[in-house]
Short mmCIF file of C-alpha atoms and ligand atoms in Angstrom, two decimals:
data_model
loop_
_atom_site.label_atom_id
_atom_site.label_comp_id
_atom_site.label_asym_id
_atom_site.label_seq_id
_atom_site.Cartn_x
_atom_site.Cartn_y
_atom_site.Cartn_z
CA MET A 22 6.74 7.90 30.44
CA THR A 23 7.64 4.76 28.53
CA ILE A 24 9.95 4.53 25.56
CA THR A 25 9.28 1.59 23.27
CA GLU A 26 11.68 0.16 20.74
CA GLY A 27 10.57 -0.01 17.11
CA LEU A 28 12.34 -1.55 14.12
CA THR A 29 12.10 -1.16 10.42
CA PHE A 30 13.05 -3.10 7.30
CA ASP A 31 16.77 -2.33 7.30
CA ASP A 32 17.05 -3.38 10.97
CA VAL A 33 16.24 -7.03 10.24
CA PHE A 34 16.67 -9.95 7.88
CA LEU A 35 14.39 -12.93 7.52
CA ILE A 36 16.14 -16.03 8.86
CA PRO A 37 16.32 -18.67 6.11
CA LYS A 38 14.43 -21.87 6.96
CA TYR A 39 14.52 -25.45 5.70
CA SER A 40 12.85 -25.48 2.32
CA ASP A 41 11.56 -28.26 0.09
CA ILE A 42 10.38 -25.90 -2.64
CA GLU A 43 11.97 -27.08 -5.87
CA HIS A 44 10.67 -24.36 -8.17
CA ARG A 45 9.84 -20.75 -7.39
CA ALA A 46 6.72 -21.18 -9.53
CA ASP A 47 5.37 -23.50 -6.79
CA VAL A 48 5.10 -20.51 -4.46
CA SER A 49 1.67 -18.84 -4.43
CA THR A 50 1.50 -15.09 -3.98
CA LYS A 51 -2.32 -15.09 -3.77
CA THR A 52 -3.82 -12.94 -1.07
CA GLN A 53 -7.01 -11.34 0.16
CA ILE A 54 -7.58 -7.77 1.30
CA LEU A 55 -11.35 -7.55 1.58
CA PRO A 56 -14.00 -10.24 2.05
CA GLY A 57 -14.45 -11.98 -1.31
CA PHE A 58 -11.66 -9.92 -2.89
CA THR A 59 -8.68 -12.02 -3.99
CA LEU A 60 -5.47 -10.73 -5.56
CA GLU A 61 -2.97 -12.88 -7.47
CA VAL A 62 -0.13 -10.68 -6.24
CA PRO A 63 -0.07 -8.73 -2.96
CA PHE A 64 0.85 -5.38 -4.49
CA VAL A 65 -1.26 -2.23 -4.36
CA SER A 66 -0.44 1.06 -6.06
CA ALA A 67 -0.82 4.05 -3.74
CA ASN A 68 -3.81 6.37 -3.76
CA MET A 69 -1.67 9.34 -4.79
CA ASP A 70 -2.26 11.72 -7.69
CA THR A 71 1.08 10.87 -9.33
CA VAL A 72 0.53 7.12 -8.93
CA THR A 73 -3.03 5.87 -9.37
CA GLU A 74 -5.77 6.86 -11.74
CA HIS A 75 -7.69 4.56 -14.10
CA LYS A 76 -4.72 3.51 -16.30
CA MET A 77 -2.59 2.41 -13.37
CA ALA A 78 -5.54 0.80 -11.59
CA PHE A 79 -6.36 -1.16 -14.73
CA SER A 80 -2.77 -2.34 -15.26
CA MET A 81 -2.38 -3.30 -11.61
CA MET A 82 -5.58 -5.35 -11.87
CA GLU A 83 -4.51 -6.86 -15.20
CA HIS A 84 -1.31 -8.11 -13.58
CA GLY A 85 -2.96 -9.51 -10.47
CA GLY A 86 -2.69 -6.57 -8.08
CA LEU A 87 -4.77 -3.53 -7.24
CA GLY A 88 -4.67 0.23 -7.71
CA VAL A 89 -6.54 2.57 -5.37
CA LEU A 90 -7.86 5.78 -6.92
CA HIS A 91 -6.75 8.90 -5.02
CA ARG A 92 -9.32 11.29 -3.59
CA TYR A 93 -7.97 14.59 -4.90
CA LEU A 94 -10.31 14.71 -7.89
CA THR A 95 -13.54 16.64 -8.29
CA ILE A 96 -16.53 14.32 -8.05
CA GLU A 97 -17.06 14.84 -11.77
CA ASP A 98 -13.48 13.78 -12.57
CA MET A 99 -13.74 10.83 -10.20
CA LEU A 100 -16.81 9.65 -12.11
CA LYS A 101 -14.89 10.03 -15.39
CA GLU A 102 -12.10 7.88 -13.94
CA ILE A 103 -14.61 5.20 -12.93
CA ASP A 104 -16.12 5.23 -16.45
CA LEU A 105 -12.69 5.06 -18.08
CA TYR A 106 -11.68 2.13 -15.86
CA ASN A 107 -14.89 0.27 -16.72
CA ALA A 108 -14.41 1.02 -20.43
CA GLU A 109 -10.87 -0.35 -20.29
CA VAL A 110 -12.05 -3.55 -18.57
CA LYS A 111 -14.75 -3.98 -21.21
CA ALA A 112 -12.41 -3.20 -24.12
CA HIS A 113 -10.04 -5.94 -22.92
CA GLY A 114 -12.92 -8.40 -22.65
CA ILE A 115 -12.14 -9.03 -18.98
CA LYS A 116 -15.09 -10.75 -17.32
CA THR A 117 -14.14 -11.15 -13.67
CA SER A 118 -11.99 -8.17 -12.88
CA VAL A 119 -10.92 -7.03 -9.43
CA PRO A 120 -13.33 -4.26 -8.39
CA PHE A 121 -12.12 -0.67 -8.43
CA VAL A 122 -11.35 0.85 -5.00
CA VAL A 123 -11.95 4.56 -4.55
CA SER A 124 -10.47 6.75 -1.81
CA ILE A 125 -12.58 9.17 0.18
CA GLY A 126 -11.96 11.63 2.99
CA ALA A 127 -13.61 11.14 6.40
CA ASN A 128 -16.38 13.64 5.54
CA ASP A 129 -16.73 12.83 1.86
CA PHE A 130 -20.29 11.49 1.87
CA GLU A 131 -21.27 13.25 -1.34
CA ARG A 132 -18.27 11.68 -3.10
CA THR A 133 -19.11 8.27 -1.64
CA LYS A 134 -22.74 8.52 -2.78
CA ALA A 135 -21.71 9.47 -6.32
CA ALA A 136 -19.19 6.61 -6.50
CA TYR A 137 -21.69 4.14 -5.04
CA GLU A 138 -24.28 5.16 -7.61
CA ALA A 139 -21.65 4.61 -10.30
CA GLY A 140 -21.27 1.02 -9.07
CA ILE A 141 -18.31 1.32 -6.68
CA ARG A 142 -18.58 -1.03 -3.72
CA ASN A 143 -15.15 -0.72 -2.14
CA PHE A 144 -13.87 2.41 -0.45
CA CYS A 145 -10.63 3.47 1.18
CA ILE A 146 -10.98 6.06 3.95
CA ASP A 147 -7.78 8.01 3.54
CA VAL A 148 -6.77 9.99 6.63
CA ALA A 149 -3.12 10.60 7.56
CA HIS A 150 -3.90 9.99 11.26
CA GLY A 151 -6.54 7.31 10.92
CA HIS A 152 -6.86 6.50 14.64
CA HIS A 153 -9.31 9.35 14.88
CA LEU A 154 -12.89 10.06 15.91
CA LEU A 155 -13.70 11.28 12.39
CA VAL A 156 -12.71 7.90 10.94
CA LYS A 157 -14.85 6.12 13.54
CA ARG A 158 -17.84 8.29 12.63
CA CYS A 159 -17.20 7.82 8.92
CA ILE A 160 -17.06 4.00 9.14
CA GLU A 161 -20.21 3.93 11.29
CA LYS A 162 -22.09 6.21 8.92
CA LEU A 163 -21.01 4.23 5.83
CA ARG A 164 -22.12 1.01 7.51
CA THR A 165 -25.60 2.44 8.16
CA LEU A 166 -25.90 3.97 4.69
CA TYR A 167 -24.67 0.98 2.66
CA SER A 168 -24.99 -2.67 3.60
CA ASP A 169 -22.88 -4.07 0.77
CA ILE A 170 -19.56 -2.21 0.79
CA GLY A 171 -15.99 -3.13 1.64
CA ILE A 172 -14.09 -0.61 3.76
CA ILE A 173 -10.35 -0.08 3.91
CA ALA A 174 -9.41 2.54 6.50
CA GLY A 175 -6.21 4.15 7.63
CA ASN A 176 -3.59 5.04 8.32
CA VAL A 177 -2.58 3.67 11.71
CA CYS A 178 0.70 2.49 13.20
CA THR A 179 -0.14 1.16 16.69
CA TYR A 180 -1.76 -1.93 18.21
CA GLN A 181 -4.66 0.13 19.59
CA GLY A 182 -5.11 2.03 16.33
CA ALA A 183 -5.35 -1.23 14.38
CA PHE A 184 -7.63 -2.91 16.95
CA ASP A 185 -9.98 0.09 17.09
CA LEU A 186 -10.30 0.39 13.31
CA PHE A 187 -11.16 -3.31 13.11
CA SER A 188 -13.71 -2.88 15.95
CA TRP A 189 -15.25 0.21 14.34
CA GLY A 190 -15.99 -1.89 11.27
CA ALA A 191 -13.08 -1.57 8.84
CA ASP A 192 -12.55 -4.77 6.84
CA CYS A 193 -9.00 -3.84 6.06
CA ILE A 194 -6.62 -1.33 7.62
CA LYS A 195 -3.74 0.56 6.11
CA VAL A 196 -0.64 0.62 8.28
CA GLY A 197 2.07 3.26 8.05
CA VAL A 198 2.54 6.71 9.52
CA GLY A 199 5.51 8.49 8.01
CA PRO A 200 7.57 5.68 6.40
CA GLY A 201 6.93 6.83 2.82
CA SER A 202 9.69 7.98 0.50
CA VAL A 203 8.18 11.44 0.01
CA CYS A 204 6.87 11.83 3.57
CA THR A 205 8.08 14.42 6.02
CA THR A 206 5.47 13.72 8.71
CA ARG A 207 8.06 12.42 11.16
CA ILE A 208 10.30 15.43 10.61
CA LYS A 209 7.50 17.96 10.75
CA THR A 210 5.45 16.49 13.59
CA GLY A 211 7.78 14.15 15.49
CA SER A 212 5.13 11.40 15.20
CA GLY A 213 5.30 7.99 13.60
CA TYR A 214 6.38 4.39 14.21
CA PRO A 215 9.09 2.33 12.46
CA GLN A 216 7.23 0.47 9.78
CA LEU A 217 8.18 -3.18 10.40
CA SER A 218 7.15 -2.95 14.06
CA ALA A 219 3.96 -1.09 13.10
CA ILE A 220 3.00 -3.98 10.78
CA GLN A 221 3.77 -6.54 13.51
CA LEU A 222 1.57 -4.65 15.99
CA ALA A 223 -1.28 -4.50 13.47
CA PHE A 224 -0.88 -8.25 12.85
CA LYS A 225 -1.12 -8.93 16.58
CA ALA A 226 -4.22 -6.70 16.77
CA LYS A 227 -5.75 -8.63 13.87
CA LYS A 228 -5.07 -11.99 15.54
CA ASP A 229 -6.49 -10.77 18.86
CA TYR A 230 -9.56 -9.34 17.14
CA LEU A 231 -10.17 -12.58 15.23
CA ALA A 232 -9.73 -14.66 18.40
CA LYS A 233 -12.64 -12.70 19.91
CA ASN A 234 -14.64 -12.57 16.66
CA PRO A 235 -13.91 -15.84 14.84
CA GLU A 236 -16.53 -15.17 12.15
CA ALA A 237 -14.93 -11.91 11.08
CA GLN A 238 -12.54 -11.39 8.17
CA LYS A 239 -9.91 -8.70 8.67
CA PHE A 240 -6.96 -7.68 6.52
CA ILE A 241 -3.87 -5.49 6.58
CA ILE A 242 -2.21 -3.39 3.88
CA ALA A 243 1.33 -2.35 4.79
CA ASP A 244 1.62 1.14 3.33
CA GLY A 245 4.86 2.91 2.46
CA GLY A 246 8.58 2.65 3.07
CA ILE A 247 9.40 -0.16 0.60
CA LYS A 248 12.85 0.59 -0.82
CA TYR A 249 13.92 -2.83 -2.13
CA TYR A 250 12.03 -5.89 -3.30
CA GLY A 251 13.37 -7.69 -0.20
CA ASP A 252 11.34 -5.26 1.93
CA LEU A 253 8.20 -6.66 0.31
CA THR A 254 8.87 -10.11 1.72
CA LYS A 255 9.68 -8.60 5.11
CA ALA A 256 6.46 -6.52 5.14
CA ILE A 257 4.34 -9.55 4.26
CA ALA A 258 6.16 -11.85 6.68
CA ALA A 259 5.53 -9.30 9.45
CA GLY A 260 1.78 -9.48 8.79
CA GLY A 261 0.80 -7.47 5.71
CA ASP A 262 -1.77 -9.20 3.51
CA ALA A 263 -0.64 -6.81 0.80
CA VAL A 264 1.82 -3.97 0.38
CA MET A 265 1.00 -0.51 -0.92
CA MET A 266 3.71 1.35 -2.80
CA GLY A 267 4.18 4.77 -4.29
CA SER A 268 7.83 5.27 -5.13
CA LEU A 269 8.46 1.78 -6.56
CA PHE A 270 5.68 2.37 -9.08
CA ALA A 271 6.30 6.09 -9.64
CA GLY A 272 7.62 7.02 -13.06
CA CYS A 273 6.13 4.09 -14.91
CA LYS A 274 4.14 4.47 -18.12
CA GLN A 275 0.73 4.01 -16.52
CA THR A 276 1.02 6.61 -13.76
CA PRO A 277 -0.74 9.95 -14.30
CA GLY A 278 1.32 12.81 -15.71
CA THR A 279 3.60 13.24 -18.66
CA VAL A 280 7.18 12.19 -19.31
CA PHE A 281 9.58 15.11 -19.67
CA ARG A 282 13.34 15.68 -19.86
CA ASN A 283 15.22 17.06 -16.87
CA GLU A 284 18.33 19.27 -17.04
CA ASN A 285 20.50 16.18 -17.69
CA GLU A 286 18.29 15.20 -20.62
CA GLU A 287 16.98 12.19 -18.69
CA MET A 288 13.36 11.15 -19.18
CA VAL A 289 11.51 11.70 -15.90
CA LYS A 290 8.04 11.90 -14.37
CA SER A 291 6.89 13.70 -11.28
CA TYR A 292 6.24 11.97 -7.92
CA ARG A 293 5.01 13.91 -4.92
CA GLY A 294 3.63 13.49 -1.42
CA MET A 295 -0.06 14.33 -1.17
CA ALA A 296 0.75 16.73 1.68
CA SER A 297 3.48 18.48 -0.32
CA ILE A 298 3.05 22.15 -1.22
CA PRO A 299 2.70 21.53 -5.01
CA ALA A 300 0.02 18.85 -4.52
CA GLN A 301 -1.98 20.80 -1.96
CA SER A 302 -1.86 24.02 -3.94
CA ASP A 303 -2.86 22.23 -7.18
CA PHE A 304 -5.96 21.02 -5.35
CA GLY A 305 -6.70 24.45 -3.90
CA ILE A 306 -6.14 23.42 -0.29
CA GLU A 307 -4.91 26.42 1.68
CA ASP A 308 -4.96 25.39 5.32
CA PHE A 309 -2.57 22.46 5.60
CA ASN A 310 0.70 21.44 7.24
CA GLU A 311 3.34 20.61 4.68
CA GLU A 312 4.23 16.96 5.37
CA GLY A 313 5.56 15.79 2.05
CA ILE A 314 8.02 16.58 -0.73
CA SER A 315 7.84 16.67 -4.49
CA LEU A 316 10.48 15.25 -6.84
CA THR A 317 11.09 13.69 -10.21
CA VAL A 318 11.89 10.03 -10.82
CA LYS A 319 13.35 8.38 -13.89
CA TYR A 320 10.85 7.12 -16.43
CA ARG A 321 10.58 3.37 -15.90
CA GLY A 322 8.42 2.02 -18.71
CA ASN A 323 5.58 -0.45 -18.34
CA VAL A 324 4.51 -1.35 -14.80
CA LYS A 325 4.16 -4.95 -16.00
CA HIS A 326 7.95 -5.39 -15.80
CA ILE A 327 8.12 -3.89 -12.32
CA ILE A 328 5.40 -6.26 -11.10
CA GLU A 329 7.17 -9.23 -12.72
CA ARG A 330 10.41 -8.40 -10.87
CA MET A 331 8.54 -7.91 -7.61
CA VAL A 332 6.85 -11.30 -7.98
CA LYS A 333 10.20 -12.97 -8.62
CA GLY A 334 11.73 -11.29 -5.57
CA LEU A 335 8.79 -12.23 -3.35
CA ARG A 336 8.64 -15.85 -4.54
CA SER A 337 12.35 -16.22 -3.98
CA GLY A 338 12.08 -14.56 -0.57
CA MET A 339 9.25 -16.91 0.42
CA SER A 340 11.20 -19.95 -0.72
CA TYR A 341 14.10 -18.94 1.58
CA SER A 342 11.57 -19.31 4.40
CA GLY A 343 10.29 -22.62 3.00
CA ALA A 344 6.84 -21.03 2.58
CA ARG A 345 4.57 -22.00 -0.30
CA ASP A 346 1.98 -19.36 0.53
CA ILE A 347 1.61 -16.11 2.41
CA LYS A 348 -0.14 -17.57 5.48
CA THR A 349 2.70 -20.06 5.94
CA LEU A 350 5.28 -17.30 5.55
CA GLN A 351 3.58 -15.30 8.31
CA ASN A 352 3.46 -18.37 10.58
CA VAL A 353 7.07 -19.47 10.14
CA ALA A 354 8.84 -16.12 9.68
CA GLU A 355 11.57 -15.23 12.13
CA PHE A 356 13.66 -12.11 11.92
CA VAL A 357 17.21 -11.53 13.08
CA ARG A 358 18.10 -8.02 14.14
CA VAL A 359 21.17 -6.71 12.34
CA THR A 360 23.87 -4.32 13.41
CA GLN A 361 25.05 -1.57 11.12
CA SER A 362 27.96 -3.81 10.07
CA GLY A 363 25.50 -6.61 9.29
CA HIS A 364 23.50 -4.18 7.20
CA PHE A 365 26.54 -3.05 5.19
CA GLU A 366 27.68 -6.66 4.77
CA GLY A 367 24.39 -7.23 2.94
CA GLN A 368 25.05 -4.43 0.45
CA PRO A 369 27.21 -5.02 -2.62
CA HIS A 370 30.81 -4.41 -1.52
CA LYS A 371 34.31 -4.82 -2.87
CA ALA A 372 36.66 -7.42 -1.44
CA PHE A 373 39.66 -6.02 0.44
CA LYS A 374 42.73 -5.94 -1.82
CA ASN A 375 46.17 -6.22 -0.23
P1 LIG B 428 6.36 5.02 -0.70
O1 LIG B 428 7.49 4.85 0.29
O2 LIG B 428 5.96 3.76 -1.33
O3 LIG B 428 5.12 5.53 0.19
O4 LIG B 428 6.68 6.10 -1.68
C1 LIG B 428 3.85 5.78 -0.32
C2 LIG B 428 2.93 6.18 0.81
O5 LIG B 428 3.33 7.46 1.37
C3 LIG B 428 2.20 8.05 2.04
N1 LIG B 428 2.14 9.46 1.64
C4 LIG B 428 2.49 10.50 2.43
N2 LIG B 428 2.91 10.50 3.70
N3 LIG B 428 3.16 12.85 3.57
C5 LIG B 428 3.24 11.71 4.29
O6 LIG B 428 3.65 11.74 5.44
C6 LIG B 428 2.72 12.91 2.28
O7 LIG B 428 2.68 13.97 1.67
C7 LIG B 428 2.37 11.66 1.69
N4 LIG B 428 1.91 11.34 0.46
C8 LIG B 428 1.79 9.97 0.46
C9 LIG B 428 0.99 7.26 1.61
O8 LIG B 428 0.60 6.44 2.67
C10 LIG B 428 1.49 6.48 0.41
O9 LIG B 428 0.75 5.32 0.16
#
């Protein structure tokens, strides 16, 4: 039996590099996650029922990112969400908007057909353990049914998982098993992989796949586990073309659900794992393993301000590496592993008083 070492965001810092960037505005955060699908900012709101429906997806798109619709809606409600998104785009007079991405399960062909007929051309196959025969079959079937769709598939956390999903035909893979803020997969199943290393492995798989298939275009979304804006730069430097987040967006104005007051009279919204008991029972799913929790988060206002702060953090992070764009960041990035003392040194702390 082998035991491999895996690291995550708090285990490392990016090593600052010589920089000739005079203004943060000179740093481009442009990225791509599907062929022909460019984002101004590499941020994606999670396909979770307390994070992304049409309002969030629209705002993410409006501010340069992307929102992925969750798959826990009836087909009828999904179609309503698609219509509402399109209506919002039209009402704002937006001509070239980022297309809407809709999540599906590995056997959701009826849902896929309905979405396709409503004009959706980009799908996200959402399976907790995506390195799975069902995902392979799903990608293969979608490729035979539709010749003009983009496929994001996940989630995986190993080199082989990433390589196989690319080989099966996914354009983009989602990386992350258990790093999420409301996930209990690692506690409940013992499975998972520290997120920074998982992203690095996927990046290596992508490079190896592209070396063998130079015509192909393959992308990576690092999904879950972002606690600070600095983690965004680390996730992208390690190989993510974009980063998916739930908790950092939870509680903002555009997420589904209402604002209410908790026992301390604070304004809050609900945020929950899709495999939590409240989520699964709301969607009538009886046979499941509880692998998530449900909580409330403080109301955080318009997502616009969150995205603006993220962009500032990322641009600044990239300029510490002397990188004007994401590709350069990924080429030059070097990490230093930190001890626990190094980690605490990086947190705000008081000077010793004698
Ligand atoms: P963050 O850390 O941004 O993570 O809140 C969001 C990601 O968490 C995943 N997710 C889950 N993982 N049990 C899990 O193990 C769950 O119930 C669950 N719900 C969401 C998902 O990948 C999401 O994007």
